[in-house]
Tab-separated table of C-alpha atoms in Angstrom:
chain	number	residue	atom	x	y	z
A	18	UNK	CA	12.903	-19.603	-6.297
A	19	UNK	CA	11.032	-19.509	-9.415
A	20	UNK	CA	10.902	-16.304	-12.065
A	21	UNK	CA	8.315	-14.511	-13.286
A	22	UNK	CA	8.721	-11.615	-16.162
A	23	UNK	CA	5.119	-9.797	-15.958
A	24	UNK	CA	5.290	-8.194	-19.736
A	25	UNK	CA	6.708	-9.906	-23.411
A	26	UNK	CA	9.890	-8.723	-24.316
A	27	UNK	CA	11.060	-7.633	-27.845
A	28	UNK	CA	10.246	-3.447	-27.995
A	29	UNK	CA	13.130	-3.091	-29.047
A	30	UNK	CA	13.834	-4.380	-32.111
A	31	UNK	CA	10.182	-3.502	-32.858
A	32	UNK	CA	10.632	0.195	-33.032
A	33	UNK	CA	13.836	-0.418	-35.118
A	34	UNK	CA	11.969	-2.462	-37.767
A	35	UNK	CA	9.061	0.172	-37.632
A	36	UNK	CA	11.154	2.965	-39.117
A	37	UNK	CA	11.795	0.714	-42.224
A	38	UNK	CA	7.646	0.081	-42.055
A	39	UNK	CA	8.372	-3.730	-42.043
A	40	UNK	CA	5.990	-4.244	-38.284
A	41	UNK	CA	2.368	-4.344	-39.184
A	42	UNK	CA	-0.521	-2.072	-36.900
A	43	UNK	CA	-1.682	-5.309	-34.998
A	44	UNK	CA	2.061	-5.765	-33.993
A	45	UNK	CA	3.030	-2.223	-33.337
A	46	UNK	CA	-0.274	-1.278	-31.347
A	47	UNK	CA	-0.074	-4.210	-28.885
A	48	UNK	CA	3.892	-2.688	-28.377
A	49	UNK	CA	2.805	0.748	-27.946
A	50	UNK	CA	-0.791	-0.851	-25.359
A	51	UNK	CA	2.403	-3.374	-23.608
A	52	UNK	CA	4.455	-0.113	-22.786
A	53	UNK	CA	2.076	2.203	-22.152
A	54	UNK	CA	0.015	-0.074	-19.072
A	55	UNK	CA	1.979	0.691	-15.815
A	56	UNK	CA	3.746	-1.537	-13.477
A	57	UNK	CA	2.104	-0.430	-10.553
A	58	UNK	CA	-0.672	-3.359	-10.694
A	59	UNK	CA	2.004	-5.901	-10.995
A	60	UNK	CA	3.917	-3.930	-8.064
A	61	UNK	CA	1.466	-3.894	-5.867
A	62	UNK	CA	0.442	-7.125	-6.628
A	63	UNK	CA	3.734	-8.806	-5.695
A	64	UNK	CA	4.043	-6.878	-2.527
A	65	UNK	CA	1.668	-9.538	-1.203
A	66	UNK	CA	4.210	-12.385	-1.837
A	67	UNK	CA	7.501	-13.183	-0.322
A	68	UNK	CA	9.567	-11.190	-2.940
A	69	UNK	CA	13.056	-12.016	-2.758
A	70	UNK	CA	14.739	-9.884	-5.619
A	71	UNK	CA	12.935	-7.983	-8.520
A	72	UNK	CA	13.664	-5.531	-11.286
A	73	UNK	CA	12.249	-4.201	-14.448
A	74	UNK	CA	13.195	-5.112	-17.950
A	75	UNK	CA	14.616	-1.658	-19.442
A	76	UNK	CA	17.722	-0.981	-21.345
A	77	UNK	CA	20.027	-3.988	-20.482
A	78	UNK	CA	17.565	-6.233	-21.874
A	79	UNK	CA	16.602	-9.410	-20.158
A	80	UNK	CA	19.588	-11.065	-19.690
A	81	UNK	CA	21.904	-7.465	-18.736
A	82	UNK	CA	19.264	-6.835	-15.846
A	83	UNK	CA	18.817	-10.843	-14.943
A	84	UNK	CA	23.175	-10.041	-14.784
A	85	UNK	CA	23.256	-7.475	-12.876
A	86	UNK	CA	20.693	-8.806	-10.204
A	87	UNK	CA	22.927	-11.977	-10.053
A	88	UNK	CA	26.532	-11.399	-10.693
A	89	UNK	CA	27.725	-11.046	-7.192
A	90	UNK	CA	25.892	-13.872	-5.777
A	91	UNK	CA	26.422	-17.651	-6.033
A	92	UNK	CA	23.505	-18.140	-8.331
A	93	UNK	CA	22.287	-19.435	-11.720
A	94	UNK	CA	18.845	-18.009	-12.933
A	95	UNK	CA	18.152	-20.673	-15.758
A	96	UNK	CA	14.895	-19.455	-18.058
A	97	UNK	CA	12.807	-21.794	-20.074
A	98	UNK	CA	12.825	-19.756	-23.467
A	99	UNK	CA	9.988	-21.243	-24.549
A	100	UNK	CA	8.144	-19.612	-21.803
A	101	UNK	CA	9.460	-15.797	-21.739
A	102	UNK	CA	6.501	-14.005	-24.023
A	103	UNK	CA	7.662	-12.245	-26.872
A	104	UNK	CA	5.809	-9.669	-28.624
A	105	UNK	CA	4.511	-10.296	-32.181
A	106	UNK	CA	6.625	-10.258	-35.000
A	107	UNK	CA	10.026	-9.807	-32.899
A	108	UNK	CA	11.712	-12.381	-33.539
A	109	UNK	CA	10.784	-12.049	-36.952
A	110	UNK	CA	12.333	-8.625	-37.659
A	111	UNK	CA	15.345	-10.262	-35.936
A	112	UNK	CA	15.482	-13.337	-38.661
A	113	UNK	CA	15.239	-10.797	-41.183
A	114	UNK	CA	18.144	-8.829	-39.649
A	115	UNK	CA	16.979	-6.135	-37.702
A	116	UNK	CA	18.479	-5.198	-34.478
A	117	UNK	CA	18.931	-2.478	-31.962
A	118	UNK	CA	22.106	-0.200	-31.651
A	119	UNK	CA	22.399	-1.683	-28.114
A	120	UNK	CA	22.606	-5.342	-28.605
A	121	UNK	CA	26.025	-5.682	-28.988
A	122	UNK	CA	26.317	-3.694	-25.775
A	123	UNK	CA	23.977	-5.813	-23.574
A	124	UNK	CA	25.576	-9.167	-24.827
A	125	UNK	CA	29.694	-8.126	-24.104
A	126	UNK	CA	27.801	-6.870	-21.001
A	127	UNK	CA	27.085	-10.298	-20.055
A	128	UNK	CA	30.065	-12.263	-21.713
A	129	UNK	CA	31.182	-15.304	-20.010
A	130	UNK	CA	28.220	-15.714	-17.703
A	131	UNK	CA	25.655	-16.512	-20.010
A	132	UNK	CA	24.866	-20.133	-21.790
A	133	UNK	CA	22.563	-21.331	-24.863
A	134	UNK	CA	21.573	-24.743	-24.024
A	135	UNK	CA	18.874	-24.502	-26.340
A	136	UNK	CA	19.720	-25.050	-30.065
A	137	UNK	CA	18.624	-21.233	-31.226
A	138	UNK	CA	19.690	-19.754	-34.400
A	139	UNK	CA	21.367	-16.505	-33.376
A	140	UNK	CA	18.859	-13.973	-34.393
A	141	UNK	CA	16.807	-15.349	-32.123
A	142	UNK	CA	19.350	-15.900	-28.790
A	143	UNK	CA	19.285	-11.541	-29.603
A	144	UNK	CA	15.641	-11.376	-28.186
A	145	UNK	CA	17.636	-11.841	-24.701
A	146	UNK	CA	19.592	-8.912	-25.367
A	147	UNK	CA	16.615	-6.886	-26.606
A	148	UNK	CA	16.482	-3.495	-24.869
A	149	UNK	CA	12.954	-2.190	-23.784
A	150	UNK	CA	11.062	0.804	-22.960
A	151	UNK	CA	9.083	0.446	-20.007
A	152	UNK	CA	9.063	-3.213	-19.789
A	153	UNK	CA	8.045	-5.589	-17.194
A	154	UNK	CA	8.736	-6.485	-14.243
A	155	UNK	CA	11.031	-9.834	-13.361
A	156	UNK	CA	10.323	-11.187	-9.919
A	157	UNK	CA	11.571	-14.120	-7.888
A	158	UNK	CA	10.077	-15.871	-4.995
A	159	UNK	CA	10.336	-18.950	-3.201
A	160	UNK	CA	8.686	-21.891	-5.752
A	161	UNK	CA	5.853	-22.476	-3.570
A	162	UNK	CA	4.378	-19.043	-4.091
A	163	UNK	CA	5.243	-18.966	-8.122
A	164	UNK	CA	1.586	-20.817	-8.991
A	165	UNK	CA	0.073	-17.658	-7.015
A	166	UNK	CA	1.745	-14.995	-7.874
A	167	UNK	CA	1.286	-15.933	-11.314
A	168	UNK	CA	-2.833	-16.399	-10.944
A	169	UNK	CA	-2.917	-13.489	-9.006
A	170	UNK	CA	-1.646	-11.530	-11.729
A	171	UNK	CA	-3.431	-12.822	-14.634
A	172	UNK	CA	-6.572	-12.339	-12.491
A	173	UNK	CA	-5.811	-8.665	-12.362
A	174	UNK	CA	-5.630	-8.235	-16.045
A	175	UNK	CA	-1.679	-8.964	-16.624
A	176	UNK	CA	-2.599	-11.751	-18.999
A	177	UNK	CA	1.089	-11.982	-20.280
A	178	UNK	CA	2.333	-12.624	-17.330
A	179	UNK	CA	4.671	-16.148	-17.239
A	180	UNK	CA	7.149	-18.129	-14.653
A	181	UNK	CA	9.877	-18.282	-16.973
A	182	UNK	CA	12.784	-19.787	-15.053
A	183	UNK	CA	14.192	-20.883	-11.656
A	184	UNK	CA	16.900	-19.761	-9.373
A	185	UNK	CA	19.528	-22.533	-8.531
A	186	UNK	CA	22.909	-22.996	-7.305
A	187	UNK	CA	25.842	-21.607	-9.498
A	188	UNK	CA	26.152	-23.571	-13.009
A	189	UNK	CA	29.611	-23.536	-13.820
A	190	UNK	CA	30.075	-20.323	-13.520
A	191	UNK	CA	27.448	-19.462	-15.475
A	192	UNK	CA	25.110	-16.704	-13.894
A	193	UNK	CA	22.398	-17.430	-16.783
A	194	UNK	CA	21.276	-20.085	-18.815
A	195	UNK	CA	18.650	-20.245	-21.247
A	196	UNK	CA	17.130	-23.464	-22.246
């Protein structure tokens, strides 16, 4: 299967940095226009494809929802992080230090079944661990619908949308890997 996240990640850490005034109105307003367009499009949208698991990005962050769809199974979902979108200036109010009061939460959540294989500075393996408000959605279906689902939903206005990983076999014991 392949993955596809439908909205950029990083809300969280945005609204933290905004009470110090440190995100700028282009940043904070495409935040505020991410979280306030509905999933329902996207939903319906992937109804149409061979959906074989699927969640939305909330409170766990990426990687404590990716966990939790995964944990009891004998799979690895292994993301690309170059590919999972990011909302402006995130991972820049992480560099400067900013974080969220539940990062430390989401990443003991998923201790010992996560993996860097990417060489990341730590503030920015914390967008992972990022919690949001009304993110996106995070489907998977078999690779030979990804291509489609993915047109189909930039066609219909969810411009963000990206195939950010694949489901394989279980790593090492690793439920997720980001590259």
């Amino acid at each position: 299967d392949v993955i596809i996240l439908t909205k950029p990640i990083g809300s969280g850490v945005l609204f933290n940095a905004n009470i110090k005034k440190w995100v700028s109105d282009e940043a904070l307003q495409e935040c505020i226009a991410l979280l306030t367009t509905l999933n329902r499009k996207a939903a319906e949208i992937a109804a149409g494809f061979e959906v074989h698991a699927a969640t939305d990005i909330t409170g766990f962050g990426l990687a404590g929802h990716c966990y939790e769809m995964v944990k009891g199974s004998q799979v690895t979902m292994e993301f690309s992080m170059d590919r999972i979108p990011i909302m402006k200036e995130a991972l820049e109010m992480y560099k400067k230090g900013v974080t969220t009061g539940v990062n430390n939460y989401n990443r003991e959540l998923v201790a010992g079944a996560i993996r860097f294989e990417k060489d990341l500075p730590p503030w920015h393996e914390e967008i992972v661990y990022d919690p949001q408000t009304s993110g996106g959605l995070l489907v998977t279906v078999p690779e030979t619908q990804g291509e489609s689902l993915l047109k189909a939903l930039q066609s219909a206005g969810i411009r963000r949308a990206s195939m950010v990983g694949k489901v394989k076999p279980l790593i090492d014991g690793a439920h997720l890997i980001f590259k």
